[in-house]
Coordinates of C-alpha atoms and ligand atoms in Angstrom, one line a residue:
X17 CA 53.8 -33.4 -4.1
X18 CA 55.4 -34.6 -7.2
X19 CA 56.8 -38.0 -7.6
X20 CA 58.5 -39.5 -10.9
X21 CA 59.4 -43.4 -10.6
X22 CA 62.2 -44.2 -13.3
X23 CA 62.0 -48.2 -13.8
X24 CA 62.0 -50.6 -16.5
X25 CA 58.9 -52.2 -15.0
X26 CA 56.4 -49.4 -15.5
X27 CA 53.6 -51.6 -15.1
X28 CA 54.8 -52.5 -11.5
X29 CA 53.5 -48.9 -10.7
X30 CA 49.6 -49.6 -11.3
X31 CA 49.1 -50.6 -7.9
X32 CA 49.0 -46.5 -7.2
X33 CA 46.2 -46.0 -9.2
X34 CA 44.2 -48.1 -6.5
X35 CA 46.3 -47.9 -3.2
X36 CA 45.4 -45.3 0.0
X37 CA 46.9 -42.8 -2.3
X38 CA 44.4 -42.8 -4.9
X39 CA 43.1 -40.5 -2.5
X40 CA 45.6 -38.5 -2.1
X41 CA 45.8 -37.9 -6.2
X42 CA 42.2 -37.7 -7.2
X43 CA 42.3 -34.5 -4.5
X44 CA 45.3 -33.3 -6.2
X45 CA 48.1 -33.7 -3.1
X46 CA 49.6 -36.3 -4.8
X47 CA 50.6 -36.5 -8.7
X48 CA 52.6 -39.6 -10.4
X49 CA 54.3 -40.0 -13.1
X50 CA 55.8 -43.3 -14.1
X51 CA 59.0 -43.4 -17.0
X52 CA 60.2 -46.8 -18.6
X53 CA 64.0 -46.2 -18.5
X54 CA 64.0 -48.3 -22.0
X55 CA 62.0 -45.1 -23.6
X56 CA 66.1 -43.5 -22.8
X57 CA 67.4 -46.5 -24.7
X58 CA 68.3 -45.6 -28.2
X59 CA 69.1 -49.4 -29.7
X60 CA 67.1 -51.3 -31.2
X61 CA 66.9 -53.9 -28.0
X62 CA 66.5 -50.9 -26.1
X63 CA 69.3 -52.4 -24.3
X64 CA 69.8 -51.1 -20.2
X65 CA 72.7 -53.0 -19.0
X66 CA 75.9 -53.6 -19.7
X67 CA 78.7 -56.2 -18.4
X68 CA 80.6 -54.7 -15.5
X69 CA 84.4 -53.3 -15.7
X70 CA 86.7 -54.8 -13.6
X71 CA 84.8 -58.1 -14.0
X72 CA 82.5 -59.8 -11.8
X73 CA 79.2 -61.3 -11.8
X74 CA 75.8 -59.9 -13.3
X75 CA 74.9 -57.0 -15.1
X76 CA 75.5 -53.3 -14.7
X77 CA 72.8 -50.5 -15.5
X78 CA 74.2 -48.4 -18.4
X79 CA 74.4 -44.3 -17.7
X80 CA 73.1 -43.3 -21.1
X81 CA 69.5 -44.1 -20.3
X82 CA 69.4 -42.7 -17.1
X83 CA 70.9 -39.4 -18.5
X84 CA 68.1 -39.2 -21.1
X85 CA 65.3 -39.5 -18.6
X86 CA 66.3 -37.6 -15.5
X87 CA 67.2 -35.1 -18.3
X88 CA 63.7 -34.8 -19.3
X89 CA 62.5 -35.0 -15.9
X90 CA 64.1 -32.2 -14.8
X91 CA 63.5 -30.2 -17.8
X92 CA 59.8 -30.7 -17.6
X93 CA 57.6 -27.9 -17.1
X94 CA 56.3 -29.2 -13.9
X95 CA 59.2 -30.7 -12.3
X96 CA 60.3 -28.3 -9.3
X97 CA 62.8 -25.4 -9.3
X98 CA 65.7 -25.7 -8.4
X99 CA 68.0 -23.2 -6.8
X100 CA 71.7 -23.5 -7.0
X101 CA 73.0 -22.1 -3.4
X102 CA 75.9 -19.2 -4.0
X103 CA 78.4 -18.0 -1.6
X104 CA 78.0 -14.2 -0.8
X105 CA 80.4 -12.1 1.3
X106 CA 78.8 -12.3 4.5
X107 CA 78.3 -15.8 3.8
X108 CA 81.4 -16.6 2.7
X109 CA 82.2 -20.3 3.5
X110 CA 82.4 -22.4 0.0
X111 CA 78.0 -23.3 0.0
X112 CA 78.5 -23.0 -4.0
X113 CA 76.9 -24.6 -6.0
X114 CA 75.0 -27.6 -3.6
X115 CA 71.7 -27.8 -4.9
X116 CA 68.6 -26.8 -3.1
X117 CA 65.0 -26.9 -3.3
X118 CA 64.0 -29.0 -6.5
X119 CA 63.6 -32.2 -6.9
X120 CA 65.1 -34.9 -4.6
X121 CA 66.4 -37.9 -6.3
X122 CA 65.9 -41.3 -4.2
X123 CA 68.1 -44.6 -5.4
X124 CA 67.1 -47.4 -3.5
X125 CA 70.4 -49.0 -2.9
X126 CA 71.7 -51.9 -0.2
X127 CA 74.3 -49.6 0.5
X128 CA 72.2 -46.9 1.1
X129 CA 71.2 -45.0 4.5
X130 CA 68.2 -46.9 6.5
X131 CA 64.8 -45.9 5.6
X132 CA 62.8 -44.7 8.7
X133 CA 59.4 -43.1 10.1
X134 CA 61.7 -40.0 10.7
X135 CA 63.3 -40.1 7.3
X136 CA 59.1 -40.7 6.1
X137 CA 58.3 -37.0 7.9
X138 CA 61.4 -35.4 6.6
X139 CA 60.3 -36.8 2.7
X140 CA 56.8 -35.3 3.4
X141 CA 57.5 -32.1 3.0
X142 CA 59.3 -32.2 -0.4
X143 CA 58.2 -30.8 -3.5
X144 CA 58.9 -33.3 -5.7
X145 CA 60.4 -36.7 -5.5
X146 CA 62.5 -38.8 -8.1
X147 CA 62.7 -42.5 -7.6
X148 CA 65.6 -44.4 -9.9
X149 CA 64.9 -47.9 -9.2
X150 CA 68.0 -50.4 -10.4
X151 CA 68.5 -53.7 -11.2
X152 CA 70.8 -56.3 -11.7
X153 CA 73.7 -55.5 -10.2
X154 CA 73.1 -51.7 -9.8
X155 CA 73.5 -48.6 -11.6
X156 CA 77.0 -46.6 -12.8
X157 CA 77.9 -45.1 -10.0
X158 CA 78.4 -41.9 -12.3
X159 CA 74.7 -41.8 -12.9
X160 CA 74.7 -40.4 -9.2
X161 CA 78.1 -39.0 -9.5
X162 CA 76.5 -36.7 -12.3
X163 CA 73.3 -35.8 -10.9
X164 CA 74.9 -35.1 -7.3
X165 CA 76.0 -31.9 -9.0
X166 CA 72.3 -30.5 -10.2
X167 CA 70.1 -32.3 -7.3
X168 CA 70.0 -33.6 -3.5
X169 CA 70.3 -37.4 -4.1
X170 CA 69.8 -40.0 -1.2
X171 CA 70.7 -43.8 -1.8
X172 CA 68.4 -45.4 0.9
X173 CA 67.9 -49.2 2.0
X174 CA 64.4 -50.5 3.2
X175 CA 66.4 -52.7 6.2
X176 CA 69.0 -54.7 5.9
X177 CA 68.1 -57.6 3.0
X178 CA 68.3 -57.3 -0.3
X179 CA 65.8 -57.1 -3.0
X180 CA 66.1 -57.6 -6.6
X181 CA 65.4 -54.2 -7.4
X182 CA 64.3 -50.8 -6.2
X183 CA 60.5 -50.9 -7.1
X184 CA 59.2 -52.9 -4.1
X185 CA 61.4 -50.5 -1.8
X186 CA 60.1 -47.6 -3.6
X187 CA 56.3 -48.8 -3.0
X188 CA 56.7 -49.0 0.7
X189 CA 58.6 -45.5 0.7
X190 CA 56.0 -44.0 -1.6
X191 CA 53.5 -45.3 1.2
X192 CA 55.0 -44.6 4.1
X193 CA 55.0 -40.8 2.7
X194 CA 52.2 -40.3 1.2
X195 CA 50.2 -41.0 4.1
X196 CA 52.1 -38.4 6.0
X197 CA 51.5 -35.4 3.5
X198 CA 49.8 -32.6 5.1
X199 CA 46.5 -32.6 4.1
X200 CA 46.4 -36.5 3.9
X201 CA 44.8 -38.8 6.0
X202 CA 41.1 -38.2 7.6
X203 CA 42.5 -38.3 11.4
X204 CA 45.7 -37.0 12.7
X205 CA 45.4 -38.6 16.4
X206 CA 45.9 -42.0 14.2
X207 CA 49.2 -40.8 12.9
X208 CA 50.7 -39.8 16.5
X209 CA 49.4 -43.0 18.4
X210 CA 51.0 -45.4 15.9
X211 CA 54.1 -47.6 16.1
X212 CA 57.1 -45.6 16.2
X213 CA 55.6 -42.4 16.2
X214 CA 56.8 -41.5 20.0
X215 CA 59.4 -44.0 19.7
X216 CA 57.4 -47.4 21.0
X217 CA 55.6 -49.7 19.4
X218 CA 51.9 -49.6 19.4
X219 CA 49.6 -51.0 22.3
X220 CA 47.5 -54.0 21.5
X221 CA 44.2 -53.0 20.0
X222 CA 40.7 -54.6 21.2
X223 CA 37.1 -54.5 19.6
X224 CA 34.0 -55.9 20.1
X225 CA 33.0 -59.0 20.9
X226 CA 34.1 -58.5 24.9
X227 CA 35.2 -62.5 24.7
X228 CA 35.9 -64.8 21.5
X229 CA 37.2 -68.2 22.1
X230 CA 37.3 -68.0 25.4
X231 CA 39.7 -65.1 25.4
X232 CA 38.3 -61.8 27.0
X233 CA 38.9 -58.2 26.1
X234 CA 41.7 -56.9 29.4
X235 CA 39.0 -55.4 31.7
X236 CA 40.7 -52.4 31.6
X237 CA 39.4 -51.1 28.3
X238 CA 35.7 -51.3 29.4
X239 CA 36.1 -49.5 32.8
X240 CA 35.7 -46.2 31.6
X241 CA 38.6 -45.1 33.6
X242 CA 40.7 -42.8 30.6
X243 CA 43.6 -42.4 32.7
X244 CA 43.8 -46.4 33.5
X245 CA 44.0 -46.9 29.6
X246 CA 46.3 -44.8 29.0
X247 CA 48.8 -45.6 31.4
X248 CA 48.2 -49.7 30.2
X249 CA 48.5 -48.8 27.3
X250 CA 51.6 -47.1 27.7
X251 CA 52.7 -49.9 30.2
X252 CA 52.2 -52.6 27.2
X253 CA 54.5 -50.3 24.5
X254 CA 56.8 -50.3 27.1
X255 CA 57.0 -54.1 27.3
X256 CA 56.6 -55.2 23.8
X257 CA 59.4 -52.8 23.0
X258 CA 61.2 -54.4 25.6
X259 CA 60.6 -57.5 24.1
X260 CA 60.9 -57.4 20.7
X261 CA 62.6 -54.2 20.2
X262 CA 64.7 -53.2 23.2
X263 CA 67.3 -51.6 20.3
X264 CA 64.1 -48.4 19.9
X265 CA 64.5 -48.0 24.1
X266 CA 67.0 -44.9 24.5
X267 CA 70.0 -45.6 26.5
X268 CA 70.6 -49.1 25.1
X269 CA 74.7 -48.9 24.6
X270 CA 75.1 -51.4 21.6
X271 CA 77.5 -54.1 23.9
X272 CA 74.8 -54.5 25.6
X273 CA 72.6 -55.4 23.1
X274 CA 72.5 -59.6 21.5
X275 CA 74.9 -60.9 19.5
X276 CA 73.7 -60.2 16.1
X277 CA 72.5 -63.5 14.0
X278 CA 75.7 -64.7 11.7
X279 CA 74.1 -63.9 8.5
X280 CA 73.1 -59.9 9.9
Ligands
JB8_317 C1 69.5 -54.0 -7.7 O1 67.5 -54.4 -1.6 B1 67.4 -53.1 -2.2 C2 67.8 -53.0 -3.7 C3 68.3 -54.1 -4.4 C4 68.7 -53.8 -5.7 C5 68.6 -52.6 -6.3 C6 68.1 -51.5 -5.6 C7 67.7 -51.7 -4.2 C8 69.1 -52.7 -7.6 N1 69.3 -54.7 -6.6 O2 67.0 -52.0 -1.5

C-alpha cells in the first residue's frame, strides 16, 4: 500500500519511521510519503490560510496549495491508476464518470463519517491512500468539491471530539490499517480475538505470577479445561460489553439507551 500524508507539519510524520509499521515498510507492504502543503505555496510567507468569507472566527485553508500538491500526487509515477467508470448500453444507468480504483483521498474532518475497525478492514485493501490533514478552521470546501470529481474522497472523524488538526487522527488511522494489511502482522489468531473484532470487547488477559498482591489468576485459566476458557472468556466480553459498551450489543433500540451527557 501507498500512503501520501499532505500536512504542514511534515516532521509530525517521523514517528512512522519507528512505529509497528517500520515493519511493514522495510518489507516493502507499506511505502510513505510525506508533502509539506507550504512546498504548494507560491508566496514568499508560503502563506496556507486565508480569512473566511462570510465572516467568522479563525482561519480558513486556502485551495491553491492543496491544488498544487494533490496535483502532483496524482501525477506521480507511482501513485495508483485510476479508472474513470463509463456507462455502456447494457449498463446503462448514469455510472459516468465516478472514479474508481486509484487513490482514495481521506480528510480528517469533525464532520466526517465515524472511523471504525470495519471502516480499518475496508481501508486495508486499498492501493493507495491520500491523507489531507487541515487546520485551523478547515479547508475550502472546493478543495474536495474539486477532487470529488477525479478520486473517491472520505471526510472521516476519529469519535466525536475535536482535534486541532488532522495529523493525530491520521496517525491512529494509519495504525489501525497498517496492522491489518495482508501480509502484516506475525499471528492472525491475534487479530480475530481482539476487541471489536467479533463485535465485543476483549476478555481480561492473565500471565504469570499465578498471585501478585494478594490477587490470584481466575482458576479457570490454569485448569486445562479449553472449553471452560473459552466459554469464560466469552462470558466476561459479554459482561464488560454490557457494562461499558452495551451500545456494541445488537438489538439495543437507541430509546433505550442513557441519556447522552449534555456536552455529547
Ligand atoms: C482543523 O477533530 B478532528 C479534526 C479537527 C480539525 C481538522 C481536521 C480534523 C482541521 N481541525 O478529526
Amino acid at each position: 500500500m501507498r500512503i501520501d500524508i499532505v500536512t504542514i507539519f511534515p516532521e509530525f510524520f517521523g514517528i512512522l519511521d519507528v512505529s509497528l509499521l517500520g515493519k511493514a515498510r522495510v518489507s516493502g507492504l507499506i511505502e510513505t510519503h510525506v508533502h509539506d502543503l507550504r512546498d504548494g505555496a507560491h508566496d514568499k510567507h508560503r502563506t496556507v490560510d486565508d480569512t473566511p468569507y462570510g465572516g467568522g472566527a479563525g482561519m480558513v485553508m486556502k485551495p491553491e496549495p492543496w491544488g498544487v500538491i494533490l496535483d502532483a500526487i496524482l501525477s506521480d509515477a507511482g501513485s495508483a491508476p485510476i479508472a474513470i467508470s463509463s456507462a455502456t448500453e447494457a449498463d446503462s444507468i448514469a455510472a459516468d464518470g465516478i472514479p474508481a480504483g486509484g487513490p482514495l483521498l481521506i480528510v480528517p474532518s469533525p464532520a466526517g463519517e465515524q472511523f471504525t475497525q470495519a471502516m480499518a478492514r475496508e481501508l486495508a485493501h486499498e492501493q493507495q491512500l491520500i491523507f489531507a490533514c487541515g487546520r485551523y478552521e478547515g479547508i475550502d470546501q472546493r478543495v474536495v468539491d474539486h477532487y470529488s470529481s477525479r478520486m473517491r474522497v472520505r471526510l472521516v472523524s476519529l469519535g466525536d471530539y475535536v482535534l486541532n488538526g488532522g495529523e493525530v487522527a491520521t496517525l491512529a488511522m494509519i495504525e489501525a490499517v497498517g496492522r491489518l494489511i495482508p501480509g502484516m502482522v506475525g499471528n492472525p489468531e491475534s487479530l480475530v480475538e481482539e476487541s471489536h473484532e467479533n463485535g465485543l470487547l476483549e476478555y481480561p488477559s492473565y500471565t504469570k505470577p499465578p498471585t501478585w498482591r494478594d490477587l490470584d489468576v481466575p482458576p479457570v485459566l490454569l485448569s486445562g479445561n479449553h472449553g471452560a476458557i473459552s466459554t469464560w472468556r466469552h462470558e466476561q466480553q459479554v459482561e464488560r460489553t454490557t457494562r461499558v459498551r452495551p451500545d456494541l450489543l445488537p438489538n439495543v433500540s437507541p430509546d433505550t439507551e442513557a441519556e447522552p451527557d449534555a456536552d455529547r
